[in-house]
Each structure stands twice: as structure tokens, then as C-alpha cells.
XYZ file of C-alpha atoms in Angstrom:
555
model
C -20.189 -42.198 -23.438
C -17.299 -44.119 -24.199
C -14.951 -40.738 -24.097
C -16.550 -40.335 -20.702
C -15.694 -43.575 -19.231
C -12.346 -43.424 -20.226
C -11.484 -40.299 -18.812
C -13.265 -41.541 -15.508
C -10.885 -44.435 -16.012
C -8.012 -42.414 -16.595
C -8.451 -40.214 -13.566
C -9.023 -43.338 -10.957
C -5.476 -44.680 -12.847
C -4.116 -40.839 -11.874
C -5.392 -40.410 -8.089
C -3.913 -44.126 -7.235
C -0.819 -43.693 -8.509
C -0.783 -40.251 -6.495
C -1.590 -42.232 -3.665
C 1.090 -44.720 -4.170
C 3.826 -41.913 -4.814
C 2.735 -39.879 -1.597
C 3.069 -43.484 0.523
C 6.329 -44.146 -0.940
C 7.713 -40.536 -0.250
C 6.291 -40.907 3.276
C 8.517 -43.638 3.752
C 11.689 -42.166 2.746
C 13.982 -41.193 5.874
C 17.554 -41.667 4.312
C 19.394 -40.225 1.174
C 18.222 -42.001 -1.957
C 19.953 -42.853 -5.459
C 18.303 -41.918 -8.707
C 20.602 -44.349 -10.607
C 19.109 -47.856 -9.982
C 15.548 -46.471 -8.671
C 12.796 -46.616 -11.455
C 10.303 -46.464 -8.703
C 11.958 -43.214 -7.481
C 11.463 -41.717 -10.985
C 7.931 -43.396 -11.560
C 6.305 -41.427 -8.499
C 7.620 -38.181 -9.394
C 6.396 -38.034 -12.787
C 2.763 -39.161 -11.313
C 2.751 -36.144 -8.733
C 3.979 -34.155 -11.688
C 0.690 -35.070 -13.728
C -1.461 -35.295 -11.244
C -0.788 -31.941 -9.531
C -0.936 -29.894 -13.266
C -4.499 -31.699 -13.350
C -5.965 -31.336 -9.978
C -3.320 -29.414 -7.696
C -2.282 -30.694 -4.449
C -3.776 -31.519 -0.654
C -2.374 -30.015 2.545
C -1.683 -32.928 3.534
C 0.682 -33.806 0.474
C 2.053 -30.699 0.345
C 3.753 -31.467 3.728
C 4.699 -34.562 2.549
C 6.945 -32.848 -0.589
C 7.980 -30.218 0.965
C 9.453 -32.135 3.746
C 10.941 -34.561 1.564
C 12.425 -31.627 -0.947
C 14.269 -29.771 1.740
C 15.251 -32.582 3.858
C 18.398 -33.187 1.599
C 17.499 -36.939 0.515
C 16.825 -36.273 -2.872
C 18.931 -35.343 -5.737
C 19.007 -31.417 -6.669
C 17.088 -31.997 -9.843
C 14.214 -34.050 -8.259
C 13.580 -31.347 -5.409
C 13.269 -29.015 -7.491
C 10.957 -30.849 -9.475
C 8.919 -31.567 -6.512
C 8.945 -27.913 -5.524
C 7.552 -26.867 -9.230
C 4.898 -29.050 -9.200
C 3.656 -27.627 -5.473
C 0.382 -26.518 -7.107
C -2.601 -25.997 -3.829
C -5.871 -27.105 -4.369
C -7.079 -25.403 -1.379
C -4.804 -24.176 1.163
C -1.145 -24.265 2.394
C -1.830 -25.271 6.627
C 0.831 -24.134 9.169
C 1.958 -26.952 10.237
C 3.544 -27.613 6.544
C 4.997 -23.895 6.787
C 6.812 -24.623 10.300
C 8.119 -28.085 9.230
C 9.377 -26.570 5.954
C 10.768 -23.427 7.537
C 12.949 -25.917 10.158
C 13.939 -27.676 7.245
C 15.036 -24.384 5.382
C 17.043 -23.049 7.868
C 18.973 -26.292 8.702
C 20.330 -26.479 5.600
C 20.232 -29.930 4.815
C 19.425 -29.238 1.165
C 21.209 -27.011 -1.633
C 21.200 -23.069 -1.933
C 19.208 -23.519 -5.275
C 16.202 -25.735 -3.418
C 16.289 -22.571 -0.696
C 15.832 -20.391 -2.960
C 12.897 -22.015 -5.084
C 11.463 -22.977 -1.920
C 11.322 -18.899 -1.013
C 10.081 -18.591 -4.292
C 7.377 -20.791 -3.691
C 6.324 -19.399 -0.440
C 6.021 -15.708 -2.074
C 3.982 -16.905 -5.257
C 1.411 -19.036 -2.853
C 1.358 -16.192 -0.063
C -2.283 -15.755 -0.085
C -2.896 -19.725 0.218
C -0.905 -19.930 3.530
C -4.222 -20.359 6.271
C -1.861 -18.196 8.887
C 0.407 -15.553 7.911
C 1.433 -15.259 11.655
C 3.272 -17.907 11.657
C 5.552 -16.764 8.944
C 6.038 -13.437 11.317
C 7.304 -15.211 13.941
C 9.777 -16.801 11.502
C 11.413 -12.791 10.667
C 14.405 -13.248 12.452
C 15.582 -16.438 10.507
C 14.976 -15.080 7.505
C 16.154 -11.986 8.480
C 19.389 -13.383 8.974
C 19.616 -15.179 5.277
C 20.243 -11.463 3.559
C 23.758 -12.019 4.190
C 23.729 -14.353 1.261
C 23.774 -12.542 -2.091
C 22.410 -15.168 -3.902
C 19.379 -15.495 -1.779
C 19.127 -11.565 -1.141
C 16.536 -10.824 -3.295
C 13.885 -13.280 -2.788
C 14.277 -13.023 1.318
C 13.910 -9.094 0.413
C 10.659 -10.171 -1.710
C 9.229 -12.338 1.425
C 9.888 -9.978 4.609
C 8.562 -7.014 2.580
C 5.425 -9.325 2.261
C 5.074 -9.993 6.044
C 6.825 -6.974 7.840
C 4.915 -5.288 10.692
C 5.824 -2.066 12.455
C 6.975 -4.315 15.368
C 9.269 -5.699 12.816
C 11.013 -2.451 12.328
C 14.054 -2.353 14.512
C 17.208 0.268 14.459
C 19.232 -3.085 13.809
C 17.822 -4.444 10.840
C 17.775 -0.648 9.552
C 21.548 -0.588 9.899
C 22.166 -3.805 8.506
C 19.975 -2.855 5.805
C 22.299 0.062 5.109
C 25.171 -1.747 5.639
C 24.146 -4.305 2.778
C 23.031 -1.378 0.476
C 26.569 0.463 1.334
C 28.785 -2.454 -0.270
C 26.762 -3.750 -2.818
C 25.329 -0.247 -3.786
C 21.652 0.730 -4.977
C 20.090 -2.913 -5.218
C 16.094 -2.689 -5.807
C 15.624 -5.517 -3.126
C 17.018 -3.637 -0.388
C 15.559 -0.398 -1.682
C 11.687 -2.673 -1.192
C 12.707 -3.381 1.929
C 13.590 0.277 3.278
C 10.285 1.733 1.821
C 7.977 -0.383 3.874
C 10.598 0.303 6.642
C 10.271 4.224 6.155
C 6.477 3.632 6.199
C 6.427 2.342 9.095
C 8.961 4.044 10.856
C 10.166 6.836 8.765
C 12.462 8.515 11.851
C 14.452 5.753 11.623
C 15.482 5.496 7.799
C 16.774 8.910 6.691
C 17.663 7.788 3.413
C 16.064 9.206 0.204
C 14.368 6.379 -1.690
C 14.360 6.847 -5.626
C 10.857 7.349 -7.854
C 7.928 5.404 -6.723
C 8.029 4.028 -10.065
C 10.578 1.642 -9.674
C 9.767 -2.105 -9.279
C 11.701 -3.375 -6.297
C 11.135 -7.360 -6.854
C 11.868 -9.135 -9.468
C 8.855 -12.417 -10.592
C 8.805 -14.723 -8.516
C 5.662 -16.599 -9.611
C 7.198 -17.521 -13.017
C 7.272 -21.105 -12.655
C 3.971 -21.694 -11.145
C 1.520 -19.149 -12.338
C 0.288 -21.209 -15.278
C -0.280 -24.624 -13.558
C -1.873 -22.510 -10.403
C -4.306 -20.578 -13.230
C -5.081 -23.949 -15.077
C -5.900 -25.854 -11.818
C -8.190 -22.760 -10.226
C -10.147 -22.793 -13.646
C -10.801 -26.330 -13.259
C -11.856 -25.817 -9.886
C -14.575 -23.057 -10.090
C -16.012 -25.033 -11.895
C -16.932 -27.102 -8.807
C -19.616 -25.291 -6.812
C -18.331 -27.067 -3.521
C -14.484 -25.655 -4.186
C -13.117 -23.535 -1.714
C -13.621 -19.479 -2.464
C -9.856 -19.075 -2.488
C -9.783 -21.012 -6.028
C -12.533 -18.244 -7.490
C -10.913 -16.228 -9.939
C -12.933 -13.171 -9.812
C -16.639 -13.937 -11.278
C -17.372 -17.214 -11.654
C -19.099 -16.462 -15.505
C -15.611 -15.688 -16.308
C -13.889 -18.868 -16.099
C -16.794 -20.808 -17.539
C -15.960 -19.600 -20.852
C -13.586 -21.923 -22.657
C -13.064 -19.395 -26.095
C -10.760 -17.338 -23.603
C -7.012 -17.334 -25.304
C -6.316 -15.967 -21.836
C -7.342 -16.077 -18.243
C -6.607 -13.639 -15.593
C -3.994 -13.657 -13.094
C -4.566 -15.414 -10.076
C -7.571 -13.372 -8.216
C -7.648 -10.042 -9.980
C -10.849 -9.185 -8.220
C -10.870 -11.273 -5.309
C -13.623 -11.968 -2.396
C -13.235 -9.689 0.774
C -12.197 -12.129 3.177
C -9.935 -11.241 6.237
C -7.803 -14.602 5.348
C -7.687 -16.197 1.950
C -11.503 -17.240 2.511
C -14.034 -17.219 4.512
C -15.090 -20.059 7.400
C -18.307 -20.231 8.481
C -21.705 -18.123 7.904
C -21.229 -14.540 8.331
C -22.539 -12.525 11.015
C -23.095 -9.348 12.368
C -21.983 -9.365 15.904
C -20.173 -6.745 16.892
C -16.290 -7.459 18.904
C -15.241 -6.346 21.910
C -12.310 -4.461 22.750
C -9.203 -6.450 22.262
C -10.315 -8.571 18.866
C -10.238 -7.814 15.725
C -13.273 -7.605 13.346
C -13.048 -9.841 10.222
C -13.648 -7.405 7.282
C -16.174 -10.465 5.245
C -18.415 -9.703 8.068
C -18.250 -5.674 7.312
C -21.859 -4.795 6.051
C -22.767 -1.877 7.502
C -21.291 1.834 7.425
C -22.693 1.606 10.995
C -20.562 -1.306 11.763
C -17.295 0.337 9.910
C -17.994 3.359 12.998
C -18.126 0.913 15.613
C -15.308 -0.984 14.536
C -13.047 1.321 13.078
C -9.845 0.843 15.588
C -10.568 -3.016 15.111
C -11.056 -3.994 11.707
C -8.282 -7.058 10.017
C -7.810 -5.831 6.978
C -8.254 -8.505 3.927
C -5.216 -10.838 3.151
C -5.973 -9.650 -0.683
C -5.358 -6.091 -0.813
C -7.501 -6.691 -4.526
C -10.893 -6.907 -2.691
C -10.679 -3.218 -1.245
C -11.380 -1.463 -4.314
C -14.979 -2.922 -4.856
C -16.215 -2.631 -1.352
C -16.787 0.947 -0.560
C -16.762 0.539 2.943
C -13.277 -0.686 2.717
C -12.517 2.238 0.731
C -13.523 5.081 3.476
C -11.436 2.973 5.838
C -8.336 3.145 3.984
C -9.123 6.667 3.077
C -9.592 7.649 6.555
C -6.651 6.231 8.751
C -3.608 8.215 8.718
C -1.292 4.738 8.211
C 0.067 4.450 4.388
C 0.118 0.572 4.854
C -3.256 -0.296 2.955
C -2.412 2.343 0.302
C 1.008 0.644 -0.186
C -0.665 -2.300 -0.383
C -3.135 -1.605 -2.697
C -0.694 0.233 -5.140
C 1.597 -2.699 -4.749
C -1.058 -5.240 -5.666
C -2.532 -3.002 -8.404
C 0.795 -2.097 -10.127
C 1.614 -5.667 -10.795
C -2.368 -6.741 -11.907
C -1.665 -3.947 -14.312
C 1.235 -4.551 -16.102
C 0.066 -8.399 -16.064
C -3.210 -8.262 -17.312
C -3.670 -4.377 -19.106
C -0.591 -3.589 -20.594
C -0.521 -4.094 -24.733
C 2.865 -2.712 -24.867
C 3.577 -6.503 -23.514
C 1.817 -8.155 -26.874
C -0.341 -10.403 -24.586
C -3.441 -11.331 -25.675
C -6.281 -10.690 -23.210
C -9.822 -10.368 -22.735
C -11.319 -7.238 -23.987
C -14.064 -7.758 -22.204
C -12.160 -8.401 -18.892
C -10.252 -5.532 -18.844
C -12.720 -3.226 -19.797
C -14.351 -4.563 -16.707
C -11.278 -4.423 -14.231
C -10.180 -0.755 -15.975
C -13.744 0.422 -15.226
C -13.584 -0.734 -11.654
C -10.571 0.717 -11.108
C -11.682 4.074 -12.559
C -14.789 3.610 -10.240
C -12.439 3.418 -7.441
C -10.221 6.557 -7.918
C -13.297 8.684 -8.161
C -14.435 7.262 -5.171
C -11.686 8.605 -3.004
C -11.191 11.485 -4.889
C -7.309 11.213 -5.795
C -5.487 8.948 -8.444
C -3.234 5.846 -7.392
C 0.553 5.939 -7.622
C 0.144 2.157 -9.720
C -2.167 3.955 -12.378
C 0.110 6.724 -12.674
C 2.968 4.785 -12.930
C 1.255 2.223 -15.239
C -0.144 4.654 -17.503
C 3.717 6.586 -18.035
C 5.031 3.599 -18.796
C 2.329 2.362 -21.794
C 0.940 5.641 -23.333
C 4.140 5.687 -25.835
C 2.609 2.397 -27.081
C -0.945 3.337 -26.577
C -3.159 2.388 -29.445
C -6.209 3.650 -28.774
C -7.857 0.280 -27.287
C -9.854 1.032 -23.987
C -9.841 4.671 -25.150
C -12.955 6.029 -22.307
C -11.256 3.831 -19.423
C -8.028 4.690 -20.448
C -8.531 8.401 -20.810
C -10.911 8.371 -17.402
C -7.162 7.133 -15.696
C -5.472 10.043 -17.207
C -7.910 12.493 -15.839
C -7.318 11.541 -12.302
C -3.199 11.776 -12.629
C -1.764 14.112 -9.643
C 0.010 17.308 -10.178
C 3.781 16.778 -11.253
C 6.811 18.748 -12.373
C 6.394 19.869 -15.364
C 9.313 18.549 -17.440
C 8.307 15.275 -15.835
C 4.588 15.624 -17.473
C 5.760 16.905 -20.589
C 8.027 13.880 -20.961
C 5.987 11.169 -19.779
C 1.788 12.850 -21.023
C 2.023 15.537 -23.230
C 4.414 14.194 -25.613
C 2.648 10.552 -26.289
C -0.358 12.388 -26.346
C 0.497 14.918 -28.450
C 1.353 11.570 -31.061
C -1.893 10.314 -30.411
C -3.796 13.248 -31.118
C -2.346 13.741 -34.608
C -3.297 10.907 -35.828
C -6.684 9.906 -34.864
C -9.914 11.165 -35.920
C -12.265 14.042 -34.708
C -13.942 12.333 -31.924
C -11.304 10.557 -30.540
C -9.605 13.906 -30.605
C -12.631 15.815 -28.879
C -12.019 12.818 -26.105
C -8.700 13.607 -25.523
C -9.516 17.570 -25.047
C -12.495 16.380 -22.772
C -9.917 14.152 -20.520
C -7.487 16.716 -20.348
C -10.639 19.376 -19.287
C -11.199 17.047 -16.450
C -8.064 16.893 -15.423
C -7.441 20.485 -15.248
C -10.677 20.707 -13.518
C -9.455 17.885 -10.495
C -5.974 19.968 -9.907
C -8.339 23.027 -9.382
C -10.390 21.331 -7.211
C -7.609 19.885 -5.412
C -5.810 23.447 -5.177
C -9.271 25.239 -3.651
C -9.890 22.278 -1.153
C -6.097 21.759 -0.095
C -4.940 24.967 -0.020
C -5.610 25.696 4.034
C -4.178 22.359 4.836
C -0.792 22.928 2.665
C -0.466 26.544 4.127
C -0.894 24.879 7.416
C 1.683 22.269 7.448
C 4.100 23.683 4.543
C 6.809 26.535 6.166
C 7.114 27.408 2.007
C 3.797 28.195 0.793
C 5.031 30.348 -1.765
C 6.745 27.331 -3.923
C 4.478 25.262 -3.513
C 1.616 27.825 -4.984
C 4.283 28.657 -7.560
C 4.743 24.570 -8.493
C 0.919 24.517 -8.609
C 0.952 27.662 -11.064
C 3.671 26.243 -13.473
C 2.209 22.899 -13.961
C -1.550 24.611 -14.769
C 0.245 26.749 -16.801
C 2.226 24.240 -18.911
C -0.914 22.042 -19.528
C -3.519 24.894 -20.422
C -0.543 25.301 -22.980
C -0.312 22.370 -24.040
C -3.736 22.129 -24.452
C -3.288 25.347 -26.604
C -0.921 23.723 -28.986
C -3.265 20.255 -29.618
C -6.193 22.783 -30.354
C -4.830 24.764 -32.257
C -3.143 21.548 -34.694
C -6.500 19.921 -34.233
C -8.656 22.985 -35.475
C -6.069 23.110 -38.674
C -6.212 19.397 -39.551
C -10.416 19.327 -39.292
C -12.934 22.063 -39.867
C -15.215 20.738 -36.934
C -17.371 22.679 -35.225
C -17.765 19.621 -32.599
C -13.600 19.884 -31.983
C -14.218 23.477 -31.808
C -16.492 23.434 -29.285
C -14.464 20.705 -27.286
C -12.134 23.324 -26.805
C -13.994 26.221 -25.898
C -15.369 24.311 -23.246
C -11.977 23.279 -21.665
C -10.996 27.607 -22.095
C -14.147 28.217 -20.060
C -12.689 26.149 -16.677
C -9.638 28.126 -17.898
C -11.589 31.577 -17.782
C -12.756 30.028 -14.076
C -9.409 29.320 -12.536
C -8.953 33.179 -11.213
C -12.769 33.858 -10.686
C -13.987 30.842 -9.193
C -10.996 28.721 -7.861
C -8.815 31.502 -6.755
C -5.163 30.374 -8.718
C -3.775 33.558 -9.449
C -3.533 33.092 -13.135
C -5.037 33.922 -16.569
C -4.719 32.545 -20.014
C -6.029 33.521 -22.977
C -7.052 31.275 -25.980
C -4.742 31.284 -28.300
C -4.972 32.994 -32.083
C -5.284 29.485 -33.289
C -8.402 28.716 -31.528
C -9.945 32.286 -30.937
C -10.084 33.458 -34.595
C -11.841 30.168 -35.790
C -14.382 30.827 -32.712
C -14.558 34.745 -34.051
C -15.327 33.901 -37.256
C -17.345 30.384 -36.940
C -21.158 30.789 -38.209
C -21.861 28.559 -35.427
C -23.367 30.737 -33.384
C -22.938 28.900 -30.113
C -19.510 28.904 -30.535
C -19.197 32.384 -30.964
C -21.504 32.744 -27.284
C -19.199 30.735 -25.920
C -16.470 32.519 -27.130
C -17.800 35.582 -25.965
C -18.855 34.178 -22.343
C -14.965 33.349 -21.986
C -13.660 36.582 -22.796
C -16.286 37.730 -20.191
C -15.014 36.166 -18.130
């Protein structure tokens, strides 16, 4: 009891000094000393604590923000009013247009700009209207000239760019930029989302989709912004924004580690949703708030008019938002969603980073996002990138989830999928046991089995729009080629290391879609088993591996 009253005490002491500091700083209108000013010192170190405790108010956030860029406090304090910009709900407009006026006068230092970019990219989602920061382009449009700010105004616009944004212009300036300081990622991140929108106007060949254009800018905040959203979910009456995917999640305290801000987060059309939902319908020149989407009837209707969410995270558990994303011809969403998925990734799934995590979690998120690509039918770009970059430091953890992600990876060249698949595979597969062997044979079976699929369904629409049909059937035939190969090799190694008739029948079954590719799917090409896996079947006194042996050659 007495523990409780003193922490009541102690946050009543907390929320009047924070009161006190954000009356003082309201007053301030004029440069101020640091040498001489306790007071000065005393109120910063109170927002300090009591934002890492309990975030900060719209209201208060204006306050700061105003007084960090304004130019009236030493370098060191703005910056330490910047860091400790933690939201507890919401960033309003009003505080963006104030602090945008105050950016681009200049008042303060280069190094406050740039952490006050910074902070606008890490709380993106918390800013109530995105719009306004669109009507803002052309200012920060015209900060790229400054190389030390470059990056991080690349980072923002590439956040907020529309196709009306898209102008010859800023192409050419663009170029101009990339011309004399040569291949810089930020500029590169810019010109993709340019060539997505408007690809007539930027001729220029972007490198591999695997490259990451922007460099963290979330750093400095993410921990306070996870620490005060898990004390906040807590709080049935706290806004929906500060729910960090399911609310059982956070009320765990044996968690060494909690998930990035939002990995699964609510549909909403901005960062939450205001008022009851409804189900009327719009008329012709709105747009229809996807966290009112509940219908497929009501995706048909509203098709040409949905918003969609301000958390491209939401999409891939709603599967009406799915068809919609799979059905419009703009790459936006997909960009989006790839962009957003990449990074939740690498933060959260990636053990080659030695972060502990959440088994539980991951297996969770890694299932969803499995659920996902089978919905539409095609892996992401983010998987296939994320999955390249951590099977030579795959240990087996998350083996089904992980394995149902490499079943979905698209066709490739294949020196690029024996570099990046078969060879950590083929290190994997030596060294585990039987079953986790048969698993990897059973992954690779469905994989084969989606590039077939993908060959019989595509094929009209490829000779249709393709002047070359011949290479690309030839590309098609080399990569099937190289991984019913490959395939080969880890079956026959696999059938010398264990005597199994389970591993053995693993990989008859994958040489049976093999015996289908020229029957059934039409890919001019057959392949036999090879001697190391077609004299064990000869010879095996399993007798349904011998049928099945015989049903292949058959075949």
C-alpha cells in the first residue's frame, strides 16, 4: 500500500513539474543563456522524465517544437527537447505547420533541422493529416541542395510523394544531384517511387530491388516510443494508435523484447479510427475510409474510391484489402507494403542480427505473412530479399514458416539462385537430421510446383505482351532445370548419409511433379532421377517406393 502511495505521489510530483516546465517554455520569446539559468536546466530534465514515462500531449508538443526550432535555445538543449518528443496520442497539424515555418526560416542550426526531419519520419504515422505535409513538397524539395540534409529530406518526400508530385523538374534536378555526387541510395529512393509513378519520365536503370535506400532514422526514439505505447495499452481508454498489435501481447511483462512500433497494426484509413463505424456507402467524389470496409460487396461498389490505410502493415490481415491491392494495376500499395515489410523483417525476424525476440511473436507474424503470400498467389520482393540475406546464418529456428517463405520465392537467374538458395541450403541440408531434411525436399517440391503453375497460367499473357517469347521460355527452362538439379545433388547426398525410406520417399515425390512438367504443365523438358536416387528406389524392399518409382518412369 505504501509502494502504491508513493508512486501516486511520485507521479503528481512528475505531471506538476511538467506543467511548470511547459508554462515556463511558453513564456520564452527571446534567446536564453544556459550559464546562470538553473531554472532553464531544471524544466528540461522534468520534460525529459516525464515524456520517457508517459509521452507527450499535442498540445506540448507544439510548445517544444516551437521553442527547439525557433533558435532561442542552445544547440544541445534543442536537441534534447527534440529527443524527448515522445506522442502519447497524436502529432495535430497545427504543430506540423508552425514547426515546418520554423524549419524553413532557419532560425536554428543545420543539426536541429536535421533531427527535427528525423523526427517527423520516425512519428509519420502519428501526424492526424499527412496532407498537410504534401502541401509542404516544394520547401522541402528545395533543401536537397544541402548534402548534409540530403538524405533525410530524400527519406521524408519518398514518404509523402504523390503522382502529382512527380514533375520533369524535380526529375532533372534529381539527376543532376545523382550526376555530381554519383550513385547515392537517397536519391536512388527517391527515383524509384518517381519511376512508379511516372516511369516515362525517369529513363534511368535503378540497381537490385534489394538495396535499402534510407538509412534509420528512428534510432533515437524507437525505445522511449515502444516503452511509452506498452504502458499505454494497458489503458483500455488509450487511443488505438498506441496498440501494438494484440493487446495480450504487451500485457506480458517476461518479454526480453517487444515489437517494433505496430507490426500488425489496426486498418484504419488515418492512424486510428474516429467515431463508430458504418456502412454507408460514398458518393462519387469522396473517398471511402478502408476501417469501414466490411463487405466484398462494399469493396465492388467502392473500388475507384477506397483511402488506402496510413499503415501499409494492416493490409496483409484483411483479405479484402488484399484483392484490392491485387487487383489495381498501380504498384503504389505493393511498394508500400514491401517497403513496410522489408524493414519489420530485418527488425523483428532476422537472427543473423543476435536480437533476442519472441518466439512466439514471430512465429505468429511469419505465419501471417506466409498466410498472405498464398493469398495472392505470388511471393513479396521484402521476403525474397529478407530471406537471401539470412539463410547463410539460418539455424533452423522457425523451420515450417521459414521454409513455407522459400516455397513462394519467384523465378530468378540462375547463378543468382545458386548463389543466394542453393548454396546455404545445400549447408543446411548436410547437417541436419532426416526430417528436417525431408522438409527441405518438401519446400523445394512446392516451389517447383508454384513456377509450374505460374508458367501454365502466365504463359498467354507473357506471349502477349513479350516481342521475345523464346528467351523468356528459355529463362523459364534453365532455372527449372538448375533446381530439379539441384534437387538431384541434395538427394542423392541425403540418401548416402541416411538409409531412410521416409527421405526416400520425400524425393520420389518431388521426381513425380518432375515426371509432370512435360505431360501436365506443358514446359518442354524432361529429367530423369538421377543414379543416386533411382538405384536405391530399384532396389528398396519398400514396395511403395518401388510403385512410385515405377509410376515416374511411366510417366
Amino acid at each position: 500500500m505504501e509502494q502504491k502511495l508513493q508512486k501516486e505521489t511520485k507521479q503528481e510530483n512528475s505531471g506538476k513539474r511538467m506543467e511548470e516546465a511547459i508554462s515556463y517554455f511558453s513564456n520564452v520569446h527571446s534567446s536564453v543563456s544556459v550559464k546562470g539559468n538553473p531554472a532553464l536546466i531544471t524544466h528540461v530534465c522534468a520534460v525529459e522524465n516525464f515524456a520517457e514515462h508517459h509521452g507527450i500531449a499535442p498540445d506540448e508538443i507544439s510548445v517544444l517544437l516551437n521553442l527547439a526550432l525557433s533558435g532561442n535555445l542552445a544547440d544541445n538543449l534543442s536537441a534534447r527537447l527534440l529527443k524527448c518528443l515522445i506522442p502519447v496520442s497524436e502529432v495535430d497539424q497545427n504543430s506540423i505547420v508552425q514547426a515546418v515555418s520554423l524549419f524553413c526560416v532557419g532560425k536554428c542550426s543545420t543539426n536541429t533541422q536535421i533531427m527535427f526531419i528525423r523526427w517527423l519520419i520516425t512519428v509519420f504515422d502519428y501526424i492526424v493529416c499527412k496532407e498537410i505535409l504534401s502541401s509542404f513538397y516544394n520547401f522541402f524539395f528545395c533543401f536537397l541542395s544541402y548534402d548534409i540534409m540530403c538524405p533525410y529530406i530524400c527519406h521524408l518526400l519518398y514518404l509523402i510523394t504523390k503522382k502529382d508530385h512527380v514533375r520533369p523538374f524535380r526529375v532533372r534536378k534529381l539527376l543532376e544531384l545523382q550526376n555530381k555526387k554519383g550513385l547515392q541510395p537517397h536519391l536512388l529512393g527517391l527515383l524509384s517511387i518517381y519511376k512508379i509513378f511516372c516511369p516515362e519520365m525517369v529513363s534511368l536503370t535503378l540497381p537490385s530491388r534489394f538495396k535499402t535506400y534510407f538509412k534509420s532514422s528512428h534510432l533515437l526514439w524507437r525505445m522511449k516510443l515502444k516503452a511509452v505505447a506498452q504502458k499505454n495499452a494497458g489503458d483500455p481508454g488509450s487511443d488505438l494508435r498506441m496498440v501494438i498489435g494484440d493487446k495480450e501481447f504487451l500485457q506480458s511483462h517476461s518479454r526480453k523484447r517487444k515489437w517494433n512500433r505496430n507490426p500488425l497494426p489496426k486498418v484504419c484509413s488515418s492512424i486510428w479510427a474516429k467515431g463508430p463505424i458504418t456502412t454507408s456507402l460514398v458518393t462519387s467524389d469522396q473517398t471511402f475510409p478502408v476501417e469501414k470496409l466490411q463487405t466484398f460487396q462494399q469493396l465492388l461498389e467502392n473500388i475507384h474510391h477506397l483511402e488506402l490505410p496510413a499503415q501499409m502493415g494492416s493490409v496483409i490481415k484483411n483479405p479484402l484489402l488484399l484483392h484490392y491491392i491485387n487487383c489495381i494495376k498501380d504498384d503504389t500499395p505493393f511498394l508500400r507494403l514491401n517497403y513496410w515489410l522489408s524493414f519489420t523483417l530485418h527488425e523483428e525476424c532476422a537472427w543473423y542480427k543476435g536480437s533476442k525476440c519472441s518466439k512466439e511473436e514471430i512465429e505468429a507474424f511469419l505465419e501471417t505473412v506466409v498466410n498472405t503470400q498464398e493469398f495472392l498467389q505470388e511471393g513479396l520482393t521484402s521476403t525474397e530479399g529478407f530471406l537471401y540475406k539470412s539463410l547463410p546464418y539460418w539455424n533452423g529456428c522457425h523451420r515450417s514458416h521459414i521454409l513455407d517463405l522459400i516455397s513462394w520465392i519467384p523465378i530468378g537467374s540462375s547463378s543468382e539462385m545458386e548463389e543466394l538458395l542453393y548454396e546455404p541450403l545445400a549447408q543446411i541440408f548436410i547437417s541436419s537430421s532426416v526430417y528436417f531434411k525431408c522438409s527441405i525436399i518438401e519446400s523445394l517440391k512446392v516451389l517447383l510446383r508454384n513456377w509450374l503453375l505460374w508458367h501454365s497460367v502466365c504463359a498467354e499473357q507473357v506471349q502477349s505482351q513479350s516481342a521475345n517469347i523464346d528467351s523468356t521460355m528459355s529463362g523459364l527452362v534453365t532455372s527449372v532445370k538448375e533446381l530439379v538439379h539441384f534437387v538431384g545433388r541434395l538427394s542423392t547426398l541425403g540418401l548416402q548419409i541416411h538409409n531412410s525410406s521416409l527421405l526416400l520417399h520425400c524425393v520420389l515425390d518431388f521426381y513425380e511433379l518432375v515426371s509432370d512438367m512435360y505431360v501436365t504443365f506443358s514446359l518442354p523438358l524432361i529429367v530423369l532421377p538421377p543414379p543416386g536416387v533411382f538405384y536405391p528406389a530399384l532396389l528398396s524392399t519398400d514396395s511403395v517406393n518401388l510403385n512410385q518409382l515405377c509410376y515416374i518412369m511411366y510417366r
